Structure formats: C-alpha cells, structure tokens
CSV table of C-alpha atoms and ligand atoms in Angstrom, one decimal:
chain,number,residue,atom,x,y,z
Q,77,UNK,CA,107.0,116.9,107.7
Q,78,UNK,CA,107.8,120.6,108.3
Q,79,UNK,CA,105.3,122.1,106.1
Q,80,UNK,CA,102.8,119.6,107.7
Q,81,UNK,CA,103.7,121.1,111.0
Q,82,UNK,CA,103.8,124.7,109.7
Q,83,UNK,CA,100.6,124.4,108.5
Q,84,UNK,CA,99.1,123.1,111.9
Q,85,UNK,CA,98.1,119.8,110.4
Q,86,UNK,CA,100.4,117.5,112.4
Q,87,UNK,CA,102.3,117.6,115.7
Q,88,UNK,CA,105.4,115.6,116.2
Q,89,UNK,CA,106.8,115.8,120.1
Q,90,UNK,CA,110.2,113.9,120.4
Q,91,UNK,CA,111.1,112.7,124.1
Q,92,UNK,CA,114.2,111.5,125.6
Q,93,UNK,CA,113.5,108.4,127.7
Q,94,UNK,CA,116.4,109.2,130.3
Q,95,UNK,CA,114.1,111.4,133.1
Q,96,UNK,CA,112.3,108.3,133.5
Q,97,UNK,CA,115.3,106.4,134.2
Q,98,UNK,CA,115.8,104.7,137.6
Q,99,UNK,CA,118.5,105.9,140.4
Q,100,UNK,CA,121.0,108.0,140.5
Q,101,UNK,CA,122.1,107.0,137.0
Q,102,UNK,CA,119.0,107.3,135.8
Q,103,UNK,CA,118.9,103.4,134.2
Q,104,UNK,CA,117.1,102.4,131.7
Q,105,UNK,CA,118.6,99.0,130.5
Q,106,UNK,CA,119.6,95.7,132.4
Q,107,UNK,CA,121.2,92.4,131.8
Q,108,UNK,CA,118.9,90.1,130.5
Q,109,UNK,CA,117.8,87.1,132.5
Q,110,UNK,CA,119.1,83.9,131.3
Q,111,UNK,CA,122.4,85.4,130.3
Q,112,UNK,CA,123.3,86.5,126.7
Q,113,UNK,CA,124.8,89.5,125.3
Q,114,UNK,CA,123.0,92.6,125.1
Q,115,UNK,CA,121.0,94.6,127.5
Q,116,UNK,CA,117.3,95.3,127.5
Q,117,UNK,CA,115.3,98.3,128.6
Q,118,UNK,CA,113.6,97.7,131.7
Q,119,UNK,CA,110.0,97.6,132.2
Q,120,UNK,CA,109.6,99.9,135.0
Q,121,UNK,CA,111.0,103.4,133.1
Q,122,UNK,CA,109.1,102.3,130.2
Q,123,UNK,CA,105.5,101.6,132.1
Q,124,UNK,CA,106.3,105.3,133.9
Q,125,UNK,CA,106.8,106.8,130.6
Q,126,UNK,CA,104.0,105.6,128.6
Q,127,UNK,CA,101.5,106.2,131.4
Q,128,UNK,CA,102.8,109.9,131.9
Q,129,UNK,CA,101.8,110.3,128.3
Q,130,UNK,CA,98.6,108.3,128.6
Q,131,UNK,CA,97.4,110.6,131.4
Q,132,UNK,CA,97.9,113.7,128.9
Q,133,UNK,CA,95.8,112.3,125.9
Q,134,UNK,CA,94.3,109.3,124.7
Q,135,UNK,CA,96.3,107.4,122.0
Q,136,UNK,CA,94.7,105.5,119.0
Q,137,UNK,CA,98.1,103.3,119.2
Q,138,UNK,CA,100.9,102.5,120.9
Q,139,UNK,CA,103.6,101.5,118.4
Q,140,UNK,CA,106.7,99.6,119.0
Q,141,UNK,CA,109.7,100.1,116.2
Q,142,UNK,CA,111.3,96.8,116.0
Q,143,UNK,CA,112.5,94.5,113.1
Q,144,UNK,CA,110.1,91.7,114.5
Q,145,UNK,CA,107.2,93.7,113.8
Q,146,UNK,CA,104.8,93.8,110.8
Q,147,UNK,CA,106.7,95.1,107.9
Q,148,UNK,CA,105.7,98.7,107.0
Q,149,UNK,CA,103.8,99.0,103.7
Q,150,UNK,CA,101.6,101.7,102.1
Q,151,UNK,CA,98.2,100.1,103.5
Q,152,UNK,CA,99.5,100.3,107.1
Q,153,UNK,CA,100.5,103.9,106.6
Q,154,UNK,CA,97.0,104.8,105.1
Q,155,UNK,CA,95.2,103.0,108.0
Q,156,UNK,CA,97.7,104.9,110.5
Q,157,UNK,CA,97.0,108.4,108.4
Q,158,UNK,CA,93.2,108.1,109.8
Q,159,UNK,CA,94.4,108.0,113.4
Q,160,UNK,CA,94.6,110.7,116.0
Q,161,UNK,CA,97.3,110.6,118.6
Q,162,UNK,CA,100.3,108.0,117.8
Q,163,UNK,CA,102.5,106.8,120.8
Q,164,UNK,CA,105.8,105.7,119.0
Q,165,UNK,CA,108.4,104.1,121.1
Q,166,UNK,CA,111.9,103.3,120.1
Q,167,UNK,CA,113.7,100.5,121.5
Q,168,UNK,CA,117.8,100.3,121.9
Q,169,UNK,CA,120.2,97.6,122.6
Q,170,UNK,CA,118.8,94.3,122.7
Q,171,UNK,CA,115.3,95.1,123.0
Q,172,UNK,CA,112.4,96.1,125.7
Q,173,UNK,CA,111.3,93.5,128.3
Q,174,UNK,CA,108.9,91.4,126.7
Q,175,UNK,CA,106.0,92.5,129.3
Q,176,UNK,CA,105.6,96.0,127.9
Q,177,UNK,CA,105.0,94.6,124.7
Q,178,UNK,CA,102.2,92.5,126.3
Q,179,UNK,CA,100.9,95.4,128.5
Q,180,UNK,CA,101.0,98.7,126.2
Q,181,UNK,CA,101.9,98.0,122.7
Q,182,UNK,CA,99.1,97.9,120.3
Q,183,UNK,CA,101.2,97.7,117.1
Q,184,UNK,CA,105.1,96.5,116.1
Q,185,UNK,CA,106.4,97.9,113.2
Q,186,UNK,CA,109.6,97.1,111.1
Q,187,UNK,CA,110.4,99.3,108.2
Q,188,UNK,CA,112.6,96.4,106.5
Q,189,UNK,CA,114.5,93.3,107.2
Q,190,UNK,CA,117.7,95.0,108.7
Q,191,UNK,CA,118.4,95.7,111.9
Q,192,UNK,CA,119.1,99.3,112.7
Q,193,UNK,CA,121.0,100.5,115.8
Q,194,UNK,CA,117.6,101.6,117.6
Q,195,UNK,CA,114.2,102.5,116.4
Q,196,UNK,CA,114.4,106.4,115.7
Q,197,UNK,CA,115.1,106.2,112.0
Q,198,UNK,CA,112.0,103.8,111.7
Q,199,UNK,CA,109.7,105.9,113.7
Q,200,UNK,CA,111.1,109.0,111.5
Q,201,UNK,CA,110.4,106.9,108.2
Q,202,UNK,CA,106.9,105.9,109.5
Q,203,UNK,CA,106.2,109.8,110.6
Q,204,UNK,CA,106.8,111.0,107.1
Q,205,UNK,CA,105.0,108.4,105.5
Q,206,UNK,CA,102.3,109.1,107.4
Q,207,UNK,CA,102.4,112.6,107.6
Q,208,UNK,CA,102.0,113.2,104.0
Q,209,UNK,CA,98.9,111.4,103.6
Q,210,UNK,CA,97.3,114.2,105.9
Q,211,UNK,CA,94.8,116.2,103.8
Q,212,UNK,CA,96.2,119.6,103.0
Q,213,UNK,CA,100.1,118.5,103.4
Q,214,UNK,CA,100.9,118.0,99.8
Q,215,UNK,CA,100.1,120.6,97.5
Q,216,UNK,CA,98.4,118.9,95.2
Q,217,UNK,CA,95.7,117.2,97.3
Q,218,UNK,CA,95.5,114.3,95.1
Q,219,UNK,CA,98.9,113.2,94.2
Q,220,UNK,CA,99.3,111.0,97.3
Q,221,UNK,CA,96.7,109.2,95.8
Q,222,UNK,CA,98.6,108.3,92.7
Q,223,UNK,CA,101.9,107.4,94.5
Q,224,UNK,CA,103.4,104.0,94.2
Q,225,UNK,CA,101.9,101.4,95.8
Q,226,UNK,CA,98.6,103.2,96.2
Q,227,UNK,CA,97.0,100.7,94.0
Q,228,UNK,CA,99.4,97.8,94.3
Q,229,UNK,CA,101.2,99.3,91.4
Q,230,UNK,CA,104.7,100.9,90.8
Q,231,UNK,CA,104.5,104.7,89.7
Q,232,UNK,CA,104.6,104.6,85.5
Q,233,UNK,CA,107.6,107.0,84.1
Q,234,UNK,CA,107.0,110.6,84.0
Q,235,UNK,CA,108.5,113.5,82.3
Q,236,UNK,CA,108.9,117.2,81.9
Q,237,UNK,CA,110.4,119.5,79.3
Q,238,UNK,CA,112.0,119.4,77.0
Q,239,UNK,CA,110.2,117.2,74.9
Q,240,UNK,CA,113.4,115.9,73.1
Q,241,UNK,CA,116.4,115.5,75.5
Q,242,UNK,CA,119.8,114.8,73.6
Q,243,UNK,CA,117.5,112.7,70.9
Q,244,UNK,CA,115.7,110.9,73.8
Q,245,UNK,CA,112.2,111.7,73.3
Q,246,UNK,CA,109.0,111.8,75.2
Q,247,UNK,CA,106.5,109.5,74.2
Q,248,UNK,CA,104.1,110.8,71.6
Q,249,UNK,CA,100.8,109.9,73.6
Q,250,UNK,CA,102.0,112.4,76.6
Q,251,UNK,CA,101.7,115.2,74.1
Q,252,UNK,CA,98.5,114.1,72.6
Q,253,UNK,CA,96.1,115.9,74.8
Q,254,UNK,CA,94.0,112.7,74.7
Q,255,UNK,CA,93.6,112.6,78.4
Q,256,UNK,CA,91.7,109.0,78.2
Q,257,UNK,CA,94.5,107.4,76.2
Q,258,UNK,CA,97.2,108.9,78.8
Q,259,UNK,CA,95.5,107.6,81.6
Q,260,UNK,CA,95.5,104.1,80.0
Q,261,UNK,CA,99.0,104.3,78.9
Q,262,UNK,CA,100.0,105.1,82.2
Q,263,UNK,CA,98.2,102.4,83.7
Q,264,UNK,CA,99.9,99.9,81.2
Q,265,UNK,CA,103.4,101.2,82.1
Q,266,UNK,CA,102.7,100.9,85.6
Q,267,UNK,CA,101.5,97.3,85.2
Q,268,UNK,CA,104.8,96.6,83.1
Q,269,UNK,CA,107.1,98.2,85.6
Q,270,UNK,CA,105.3,96.6,88.3
Q,271,UNK,CA,105.9,92.9,86.4
Q,272,UNK,CA,109.6,93.7,85.8
Q,273,UNK,CA,110.6,94.7,89.1
Q,274,UNK,CA,108.2,93.4,92.0
Q,275,UNK,CA,105.8,90.8,90.1
Q,276,UNK,CA,104.9,90.0,94.2
Q,277,UNK,CA,102.9,92.9,94.5
Q,278,UNK,CA,100.6,91.5,91.7
Q,279,UNK,CA,100.3,88.2,93.5
Z,400,LIG,N1,114.9,98.8,115.3
Z,400,LIG,C1,116.0,98.0,114.8
Z,400,LIG,N2,115.9,97.6,113.6
Z,400,LIG,C2,114.6,98.2,113.1
Z,400,LIG,C3,113.7,98.0,112.0
Z,400,LIG,N3,114.4,97.3,110.8
Z,400,LIG,N4,112.7,98.5,111.8
Z,400,LIG,C4,112.0,99.1,112.8
Z,400,LIG,N5,112.8,99.6,114.0
Z,400,LIG,C5,113.6,99.0,114.4
C-alpha cells in the first residue's frame, strides 16, 4: 500500500469519528433501545461525519465493515478496484444505528465469520486487497491476474533455485522450457490443489 501511495495510484485518508461526537464529551455511542448489553453508535454523529465527507467528494460506495455483511472475496475486490472514491465506515461496540445503514450505506462487507472488536482491521484488509489490484501497483502488471481465486482456483505450487533442495527436486516440466506444457501443468496443479483444499470453489 505504501508503494501504491508513493506512486500516487492510491490515496488513503484515515479519520477519527470523535470530532463528530455530541456534547462536551464528544459522545459517539449510547444504550440500545429495548435494553441489552453493548453500546450502539449513534445516528447523528455518523450522519454528520458522512455528510461532511460527501460535501468534499462524491463516493461510488459507502461501505460499512460488519460481521453480518457480504463475505469479502476476490470478485468483490475486483469490482471495488474499478471504483473511484470509497468511504469505509468502521463500527465499534454493538454496532451502528440501523437508520445509518438504511440511509447511507451502499455495501456491507464482512472479512470472515468471526467477530473483531472493530471494523478497522477489516477495512485495512479491504484496502490492501483492492489497492494491489490497481494498475501499476504491482511490479509485474500481470501478476494479480494469476493470483489464487482470480479464476476460482487456488494458485499452483511455485519453485525457485536451487533445482535440487536436499534431494527434493523441482518438477522436470518447469525446467523444460516448454511453456505450453508448463501452462498446462500449472492449470492441472491448480485444479488438483483446489479439489483437495477448497472443493467449494469448484461448485
Ligand atoms: N467488524 C467486526 N467483525 C467484523 C468482520 N468479521 N468483518 C468486518 N468488520 C467487522
């Protein structure tokens, strides 16, 4: 991400919600109506904050990081990498007032079926996964195309020197110089690996 930012291909701005908090204590959360444990982030500070940033630029998506969102995968990352401005809201506590989700949020994303203490790590994962897809970010422009998941397959095994490591040899085919055969071998290995480890991807 640093390289992407240094090259001017990606801008990441991190904002603290606190300045939009209410009153002397800049309060951001409150007890939930109906009772129950856990505080809820209030609608007013969140809407003020979102509208402030909307007044500065137009957002293609306003994303809320939440464990009950759509599970992040490569397809979503690919789609988001084609967008311009993204606003990512990280929740804390028990969640955010439902009305904010209805009024402003265009996409809700979970990074997996586990609960984090806040959305920040999820947002960092999302920005990293999107950022590396932007043209020019990766050294070898084509390499993201061959990542695991790009064709719903895991990546095949890779090797570098030495050709013989403590008696464990690199498959002959990779040393053959026959690139058509090498491509075929890689595809077969990717299929095999996917069948063994993630058969769900092949469904
Ligand atoms: N916030 C808390 N848990 C999360 C998760 N699994 N994904 C995204 N944001 C979250």
